[in-house]
PDB file of C-alpha atoms in Angstrom:
ATOM      1  CA  ASP W1196       0.000   0.000   0.000  1.00 70.00           C
ATOM      2  CA  GLN W1197       1.887   3.029  -1.310  1.00 81.00           C
ATOM      3  CA  GLN W1198       0.626   5.889   0.847  1.00 93.00           C
ATOM      4  CA  VAL W1199       2.869   8.482  -0.806  1.00 96.00           C
ATOM      5  CA  LYS W1200       3.241   8.386  -4.574  1.00 96.00           C
ATOM      6  CA  GLN W1201       5.396  10.290  -6.970  1.00 97.00           C
ATOM      7  CA  ASN W1202       4.045   9.310 -10.359  1.00 91.00           C
ATOM      8  CA  SER W1203       6.818  10.811 -12.454  1.00 94.00           C
ATOM      9  CA  PRO W1204      10.065   8.832 -12.198  1.00 95.00           C
ATOM     10  CA  SER W1205      11.909  11.538 -14.091  1.00 97.00           C
ATOM     11  CA  LEU W1206      11.655  15.150 -15.200  1.00 97.00           C
ATOM     12  CA  SER W1207      13.885  17.137 -17.514  1.00 97.00           C
ATOM     13  CA  VAL W1208      13.840  20.941 -17.715  1.00 98.00           C
ATOM     14  CA  GLN W1209      15.935  23.685 -19.209  1.00 97.00           C
ATOM     15  CA  GLU W1210      18.112  25.873 -17.006  1.00 97.00           C
ATOM     16  CA  GLY W1211      16.259  28.994 -15.929  1.00 97.00           C
ATOM     17  CA  ARG W1212      12.807  27.462 -16.375  1.00 97.00           C
ATOM     18  CA  ILE W1213      10.465  26.238 -13.658  1.00 98.00           C
ATOM     19  CA  SER W1214      10.627  22.663 -12.331  1.00 98.00           C
ATOM     20  CA  ILE W1215       7.415  21.262 -10.881  1.00 98.00           C
ATOM     21  CA  LEU W1216       7.579  18.003  -8.966  1.00 98.00           C
ATOM     22  CA  ASN W1217       4.349  16.364  -7.866  1.00 98.00           C
ATOM     23  CA  CYS W1218       3.359  14.092  -5.011  1.00 98.00           C
ATOM     24  CA  ASP W1219       0.059  12.466  -4.038  1.00 97.00           C
ATOM     25  CA  TYR W1220      -0.871  10.851  -0.756  1.00 97.00           C
ATOM     26  CA  THR W1221      -3.719   8.665   0.410  1.00 96.00           C
ATOM     27  CA  ASN W1222      -3.549   8.820   4.214  1.00 92.00           C
ATOM     28  CA  SER W1223      -5.781  11.652   5.422  1.00 92.00           C
ATOM     29  CA  MET W1224      -4.023  11.540   8.810  1.00 90.00           C
ATOM     30  CA  PHE W1225      -0.833  12.954   7.311  1.00 92.00           C
ATOM     31  CA  ASP W1226      -0.338  16.470   8.655  1.00 91.00           C
ATOM     32  CA  TYR W1227       3.274  17.310   7.870  1.00 92.00           C
ATOM     33  CA  PHE W1228       5.044  17.078   4.549  1.00 94.00           C
ATOM     34  CA  LEU W1229       8.679  17.381   3.542  1.00 94.00           C
ATOM     35  CA  TRP W1230      10.814  17.344   0.437  1.00 97.00           C
ATOM     36  CA  TYR W1231      14.294  15.829   0.421  1.00 96.00           C
ATOM     37  CA  LYS W1232      16.951  16.012  -2.267  1.00 97.00           C
ATOM     38  CA  LYS W1233      19.429  13.223  -2.914  1.00 95.00           C
ATOM     39  CA  TYR W1234      22.642  13.261  -4.924  1.00 95.00           C
ATOM     40  CA  PRO W1235      24.263   9.950  -5.969  1.00 90.00           C
ATOM     41  CA  ALA W1236      26.179   8.170  -3.190  1.00 86.00           C
ATOM     42  CA  GLU W1237      24.933  10.673  -0.609  1.00 90.00           C
ATOM     43  CA  GLY W1238      22.148  10.561   1.915  1.00 92.00           C
ATOM     44  CA  PRO W1239      18.969  12.581   1.375  1.00 94.00           C
ATOM     45  CA  THR W1240      19.134  16.190   2.550  1.00 94.00           C
ATOM     46  CA  PHE W1241      16.181  18.192   3.788  1.00 93.00           C
ATOM     47  CA  LEU W1242      14.906  20.859   1.432  1.00 95.00           C
ATOM     48  CA  ILE W1243      11.618  22.310   2.600  1.00 95.00           C
ATOM     49  CA  SER W1244       8.556  21.353   4.619  1.00 94.00           C
ATOM     50  CA  ILE W1245       4.933  22.360   5.100  1.00 95.00           C
ATOM     51  CA  SER W1246       2.387  21.814   7.821  1.00 92.00           C
ATOM     52  CA  SER W1247      -1.183  20.890   6.935  1.00 93.00           C
ATOM     53  CA  ILE W1248      -2.418  24.190   8.392  1.00 94.00           C
ATOM     54  CA  LYS W1249      -0.741  25.999   5.495  1.00 95.00           C
ATOM     55  CA  ASP W1250      -1.170  25.760   1.763  1.00 95.00           C
ATOM     56  CA  LYS W1251       2.129  27.305   0.728  1.00 97.00           C
ATOM     57  CA  ASN W1252       5.647  27.616   2.048  1.00 97.00           C
ATOM     58  CA  GLU W1253       8.422  29.444   0.270  1.00 97.00           C
ATOM     59  CA  ASP W1254      12.186  29.381   0.768  1.00 96.00           C
ATOM     60  CA  GLY W1255      14.220  31.178  -1.847  1.00 97.00           C
ATOM     61  CA  ARG W1256      13.855  29.410  -5.192  1.00 97.00           C
ATOM     62  CA  PHE W1257      11.820  26.596  -3.627  1.00 98.00           C
ATOM     63  CA  THR W1258       8.085  26.708  -2.951  1.00 98.00           C
ATOM     64  CA  VAL W1259       5.906  23.872  -1.740  1.00 98.00           C
ATOM     65  CA  PHE W1260       2.159  23.940  -2.333  1.00 98.00           C
ATOM     66  CA  LEU W1261      -0.301  21.749  -0.451  1.00 98.00           C
ATOM     67  CA  ASN W1262      -3.831  20.955  -1.641  1.00 97.00           C
ATOM     68  CA  LYS W1263      -5.408  18.985   1.196  1.00 96.00           C
ATOM     69  CA  SER W1264      -8.719  18.347  -0.527  1.00 95.00           C
ATOM     70  CA  ALA W1265      -6.903  16.736  -3.442  1.00 96.00           C
ATOM     71  CA  LYS W1266      -4.281  15.136  -1.189  1.00 97.00           C
ATOM     72  CA  HIS W1267      -1.641  16.584  -3.442  1.00 97.00           C
ATOM     73  CA  LEU W1268       1.510  18.583  -2.965  1.00 97.00           C
ATOM     74  CA  SER W1269       4.014  20.005  -5.364  1.00 98.00           C
ATOM     75  CA  LEU W1270       7.483  21.461  -5.250  1.00 98.00           C
ATOM     76  CA  HIS W1271       8.285  24.377  -7.524  1.00 98.00           C
ATOM     77  CA  ILE W1272      11.875  25.324  -8.264  1.00 98.00           C
ATOM     78  CA  VAL W1273      12.360  28.581 -10.090  1.00 97.00           C
ATOM     79  CA  PRO W1274      14.651  29.353 -11.733  1.00 97.00           C
ATOM     80  CA  SER W1275      16.045  25.838 -12.117  1.00 98.00           C
ATOM     81  CA  GLN W1276      19.811  25.432 -12.069  1.00 97.00           C
ATOM     82  CA  PRO W1277      22.020  22.532 -13.234  1.00 96.00           C
ATOM     83  CA  GLY W1278      23.033  21.955  -9.605  1.00 96.00           C
ATOM     84  CA  ASP W1279      19.424  21.138  -8.820  1.00 97.00           C
ATOM     85  CA  SER W1280      19.788  17.895 -10.769  1.00 97.00           C
ATOM     86  CA  ALA W1281      19.131  15.178  -8.200  1.00 97.00           C
ATOM     87  CA  VAL W1282      16.469  12.745  -7.010  1.00 97.00           C
ATOM     88  CA  TYR W1283      13.695  14.471  -5.080  1.00 98.00           C
ATOM     89  CA  PHE W1284      11.700  12.568  -2.471  1.00 97.00           C
ATOM     90  CA  CYS W1285       8.380  13.638  -1.051  1.00 97.00           C
ATOM     91  CA  ALA W1286       7.738  12.496   2.546  1.00 95.00           C
ATOM     92  CA  ALA W1287       4.786  12.682   4.906  1.00 94.00           C
ATOM     93  CA  SER W1288       4.080  12.184   8.567  1.00 90.00           C
ATOM     94  CA  SER W1289       1.127  11.914  10.892  1.00 86.00           C
ATOM     95  CA  ARG W1290       2.388  13.407  14.121  1.00 76.00           C
ATOM     96  CA  GLU W1291      -0.603  12.159  16.058  1.00 72.00           C
ATOM     97  CA  THR W1292      -0.511   8.543  14.975  1.00 66.00           C
ATOM     98  CA  SER W1293       3.035   7.855  13.917  1.00 64.00           C
ATOM     99  CA  GLY W1294       5.068  10.556  15.561  1.00 65.00           C
ATOM    100  CA  SER W1295       8.371  11.106  13.864  1.00 72.00           C
ATOM    101  CA  ARG W1296       8.026   8.285  11.333  1.00 84.00           C
ATOM    102  CA  LEU W1297       8.251   9.531   7.741  1.00 90.00           C
ATOM    103  CA  THR W1298       6.677   7.777   4.766  1.00 92.00           C
ATOM    104  CA  PHE W1299       8.544   8.475   1.526  1.00 95.00           C
ATOM    105  CA  GLY W1300       7.516   8.438  -2.104  1.00 96.00           C
ATOM    106  CA  GLU W1301       9.534   6.627  -4.752  1.00 96.00           C
ATOM    107  CA  GLY W1302      11.395   9.730  -5.881  1.00 96.00           C
ATOM    108  CA  THR W1303      11.616  11.805  -9.060  1.00 97.00           C
ATOM    109  CA  GLN W1304      14.912  12.230 -10.898  1.00 97.00           C
ATOM    110  CA  LEU W1305      15.204  15.876 -11.941  1.00 98.00           C
ATOM    111  CA  THR W1306      17.654  16.787 -14.680  1.00 98.00           C
ATOM    112  CA  VAL W1307      18.279  20.460 -15.382  1.00 97.00           C
ATOM    113  CA  ASN W1308      19.974  20.965 -18.719  1.00 96.00           C
ATOM    114  CA  PRO W1309      22.348  23.905 -19.229  1.00 93.00           C
TER     115      PRO W1309
ATOM    116  CA  GLY J 983      31.891  14.796  13.356  1.00 54.00           C
ATOM    117  CA  ALA J 984      29.587  17.354  11.868  1.00 78.00           C
ATOM    118  CA  GLY J 985      27.193  14.915  10.225  1.00 92.00           C
ATOM    119  CA  VAL J 986      25.725  11.447  10.578  1.00 96.00           C
ATOM    120  CA  SER J 987      28.394   8.849   9.944  1.00 96.00           C
ATOM    121  CA  GLN J 988      27.694   5.300   8.823  1.00 97.00           C
ATOM    122  CA  SER J 989      30.002   2.320   8.430  1.00 97.00           C
ATOM    123  CA  PRO J 990      30.761   0.322   6.480  1.00 97.00           C
ATOM    124  CA  ARG J 991      29.812   2.234   3.348  1.00 96.00           C
ATOM    125  CA  TYR J 992      29.757  -1.007   1.369  1.00 97.00           C
ATOM    126  CA  LYS J 993      29.275  -4.557   2.583  1.00 97.00           C
ATOM    127  CA  VAL J 994      29.150  -7.743   0.553  1.00 98.00           C
ATOM    128  CA  ALA J 995      27.873 -10.773   2.430  1.00 97.00           C
ATOM    129  CA  LYS J 996      27.247 -14.342   1.484  1.00 97.00           C
ATOM    130  CA  ARG J 997      23.720 -15.558   2.013  1.00 97.00           C
ATOM    131  CA  GLY J 998      23.366 -16.783   5.561  1.00 97.00           C
ATOM    132  CA  GLN J 999      26.027 -14.520   7.044  1.00 97.00           C
ATOM    133  CA  ASP J1000      25.310 -12.069   9.838  1.00 98.00           C
ATOM    134  CA  VAL J1001      26.073  -8.378   9.277  1.00 98.00           C
ATOM    135  CA  ALA J1002      26.278  -5.351  11.554  1.00 98.00           C
ATOM    136  CA  LEU J1003      25.870  -1.797  10.356  1.00 98.00           C
ATOM    137  CA  ARG J1004      26.912   1.117  12.520  1.00 98.00           C
ATOM    138  CA  CYS J1005      25.533   4.632  12.812  1.00 98.00           C
ATOM    139  CA  ASP J1006      27.105   7.602  14.604  1.00 97.00           C
ATOM    140  CA  PRO J1007      24.432  10.285  14.822  1.00 96.00           C
ATOM    141  CA  ILE J1008      25.024  14.001  15.186  1.00 94.00           C
ATOM    142  CA  SER J1009      26.182  14.652  18.731  1.00 93.00           C
ATOM    143  CA  GLY J1010      23.300  15.469  21.041  1.00 90.00           C
ATOM    144  CA  HIS J1011      20.563  14.315  18.682  1.00 91.00           C
ATOM    145  CA  VAL J1012      17.830  12.612  20.634  1.00 90.00           C
ATOM    146  CA  SER J1013      16.074  10.794  17.827  1.00 91.00           C
ATOM    147  CA  LEU J1014      17.618   8.153  15.582  1.00 94.00           C
ATOM    148  CA  PHE J1015      16.011   6.337  12.680  1.00 95.00           C
ATOM    149  CA  TRP J1016      16.921   3.460  10.398  1.00 97.00           C
ATOM    150  CA  TYR J1017      15.508   3.273   6.876  1.00 97.00           C
ATOM    151  CA  GLN J1018      15.933   0.691   4.124  1.00 97.00           C
ATOM    152  CA  GLN J1019      16.125   1.858   0.518  1.00 96.00           C
ATOM    153  CA  ALA J1020      15.812  -0.690  -2.262  1.00 94.00           C
ATOM    154  CA  LEU J1021      17.019   0.169  -5.745  1.00 90.00           C
ATOM    155  CA  GLY J1022      14.716   2.673  -7.437  1.00 88.00           C
ATOM    156  CA  GLN J1023      12.524   3.083  -4.371  1.00 92.00           C
ATOM    157  CA  GLY J1024      12.175   5.613  -1.620  1.00 94.00           C
ATOM    158  CA  PRO J1025      13.471   4.979   1.894  1.00 95.00           C
ATOM    159  CA  GLU J1026      11.242   2.725   3.990  1.00 95.00           C
ATOM    160  CA  PHE J1027      11.049   3.080   7.763  1.00 94.00           C
ATOM    161  CA  LEU J1028      12.591   0.307   9.849  1.00 96.00           C
ATOM    162  CA  THR J1029      12.880   1.516  13.429  1.00 95.00           C
ATOM    163  CA  TYR J1030      13.085   4.584  15.679  1.00 93.00           C
ATOM    164  CA  PHE J1031      14.948   5.368  18.895  1.00 93.00           C
ATOM    165  CA  GLN J1032      14.487   8.198  21.308  1.00 91.00           C
ATOM    166  CA  ASN J1033      17.707   8.236  23.294  1.00 93.00           C
ATOM    167  CA  GLU J1034      18.292   4.571  24.185  1.00 95.00           C
ATOM    168  CA  ALA J1035      14.639   3.572  24.001  1.00 95.00           C
ATOM    169  CA  GLN J1036      13.428   1.824  20.870  1.00 95.00           C
ATOM    170  CA  LEU J1037       9.969   3.360  20.548  1.00 91.00           C
ATOM    171  CA  ASP J1038       8.937   1.932  17.201  1.00 91.00           C
ATOM    172  CA  LYS J1039      10.239  -1.178  15.471  1.00 92.00           C
ATOM    173  CA  SER J1040       7.178  -1.852  13.383  1.00 91.00           C
ATOM    174  CA  GLY J1041       9.089  -1.480  10.109  1.00 93.00           C
ATOM    175  CA  LEU J1042      11.595  -4.272  10.749  1.00 96.00           C
ATOM    176  CA  PRO J1043      10.778  -6.860   8.054  1.00 94.00           C
ATOM    177  CA  SER J1044      11.517  -9.970  10.091  1.00 94.00           C
ATOM    178  CA  ASP J1045      12.953 -11.173  13.366  1.00 95.00           C
ATOM    179  CA  ARG J1046      16.302 -11.477  11.612  1.00 97.00           C
ATOM    180  CA  PHE J1047      16.589  -7.696  11.937  1.00 98.00           C
ATOM    181  CA  PHE J1048      17.636  -6.232  15.252  1.00 97.00           C
ATOM    182  CA  ALA J1049      18.659  -2.692  16.229  1.00 98.00           C
ATOM    183  CA  GLU J1050      20.100  -1.264  19.394  1.00 97.00           C
ATOM    184  CA  ARG J1051      21.281   2.047  20.807  1.00 97.00           C
ATOM    185  CA  PRO J1052      22.442   1.085  24.277  1.00 95.00           C
ATOM    186  CA  GLU J1053      23.857   4.428  25.419  1.00 93.00           C
ATOM    187  CA  GLY J1054      21.596   6.704  23.453  1.00 92.00           C
ATOM    188  CA  SER J1055      24.242   7.638  20.916  1.00 94.00           C
ATOM    189  CA  VAL J1056      25.763   5.105  18.489  1.00 97.00           C
ATOM    190  CA  SER J1057      23.336   2.616  17.005  1.00 98.00           C
ATOM    191  CA  THR J1058      23.864  -0.752  15.371  1.00 98.00           C
ATOM    192  CA  LEU J1059      21.534  -2.492  12.945  1.00 98.00           C
ATOM    193  CA  LYS J1060      22.155  -6.222  12.859  1.00 98.00           C
ATOM    194  CA  ILE J1061      20.841  -8.574  10.221  1.00 98.00           C
ATOM    195  CA  GLN J1062      21.115 -12.271  10.943  1.00 97.00           C
ATOM    196  CA  ARG J1063      21.219 -15.028   8.324  1.00 97.00           C
ATOM    197  CA  THR J1064      21.143 -12.516   5.463  1.00 97.00           C
ATOM    198  CA  GLN J1065      19.000 -13.235   2.422  1.00 97.00           C
ATOM    199  CA  GLN J1066      19.251 -11.823  -1.098  1.00 96.00           C
ATOM    200  CA  GLU J1067      16.156  -9.699  -0.544  1.00 95.00           C
ATOM    201  CA  ASP J1068      18.048  -7.887   2.232  1.00 97.00           C
ATOM    202  CA  SER J1069      20.242  -6.244  -0.429  1.00 97.00           C
ATOM    203  CA  ALA J1070      19.609  -2.504  -0.135  1.00 97.00           C
ATOM    204  CA  VAL J1071      21.038   0.735   1.135  1.00 97.00           C
ATOM    205  CA  TYR J1072      20.494   1.137   4.868  1.00 98.00           C
ATOM    206  CA  LEU J1073      20.136   4.770   5.860  1.00 97.00           C
ATOM    207  CA  CYS J1074      20.504   6.158   9.342  1.00 97.00           C
ATOM    208  CA  ALA J1075      19.079   9.546  10.260  1.00 95.00           C
ATOM    209  CA  SER J1076      19.070  11.624  13.408  1.00 93.00           C
ATOM    210  CA  SER J1077      17.098  14.568  14.668  1.00 89.00           C
ATOM    211  CA  SER J1078      17.392  16.985  17.559  1.00 84.00           C
ATOM    212  CA  THR J1079      13.677  16.977  18.268  1.00 73.00           C
ATOM    213  CA  ARG J1080      11.222  14.464  19.629  1.00 64.00           C
ATOM    214  CA  VAL J1081       8.553  15.485  17.155  1.00 61.00           C
ATOM    215  CA  THR J1082       8.564  15.379  13.386  1.00 61.00           C
ATOM    216  CA  GLY J1083      11.116  17.665  11.919  1.00 69.00           C
ATOM    217  CA  GLU J1084      14.089  17.749   9.678  1.00 81.00           C
ATOM    218  CA  LEU J1085      16.024  14.496   9.628  1.00 89.00           C
ATOM    219  CA  PHE J1086      19.751  14.482   8.953  1.00 92.00           C
ATOM    220  CA  PHE J1087      20.717  11.418   6.963  1.00 95.00           C
ATOM    221  CA  GLY J1088      24.011   9.617   6.715  1.00 96.00           C
ATOM    222  CA  GLU J1089      25.408   8.469   3.383  1.00 96.00           C
ATOM    223  CA  GLY J1090      24.090   4.961   3.943  1.00 96.00           C
ATOM    224  CA  SER J1091      25.526   1.468   4.026  1.00 97.00           C
ATOM    225  CA  ARG J1092      25.048  -0.471   0.796  1.00 97.00           C
ATOM    226  CA  LEU J1093      24.542  -4.149   1.534  1.00 98.00           C
ATOM    227  CA  THR J1094      24.828  -6.721  -1.230  1.00 97.00           C
ATOM    228  CA  VAL J1095      23.935 -10.308  -0.378  1.00 97.00           C
ATOM    229  CA  LEU J1096      25.224 -12.897  -2.830  1.00 95.00           C
TER     230      LEU J1096
END
């Protein structure tokens, strides 16, 4: 039962354009969402998060949008840079029922072409 | 060190062998997690410690998997009688908080069972 799904295994964009990575979830108890970035042979690194009481959180070039009714979140990167090329994982948590445990999606490989 | 350190980075084991994977979390971090990441998949939760207490081990796939954190710092994940399906990257993460927040991941230990 895949509770967090990233339906696009890969995404390719041109440098300077917007990258939009999508994530869907099924568990309505999830109330905290995070995005992690992973380079090859490294561990995932935290990028940005959003609580279910918000619908948008912005940090520099990165913005996460949350649509609770659709159980959907997205990560926008603008402008995209070649250094953004990595695998991006969406993760979710239900602080009431599962505490600190994160459930991850399968990941989306982003390639930003110069 | 400044980050989460895991050893060994790479481990090749023959089927049936026991392996031990070590994690040195960031100094002072209360929470410690182990995740398993199969090829092409996102990390999957194995177990969670708060200090020396193992609060959640619901993700451990079988009783061949055992984790400990006896002094609330270094943790060891032990896999007994390894099987081919145990081949994966084992990620350790730590956090300074007791509630959901940013996790700091190590680079992982890649286990290959022949």
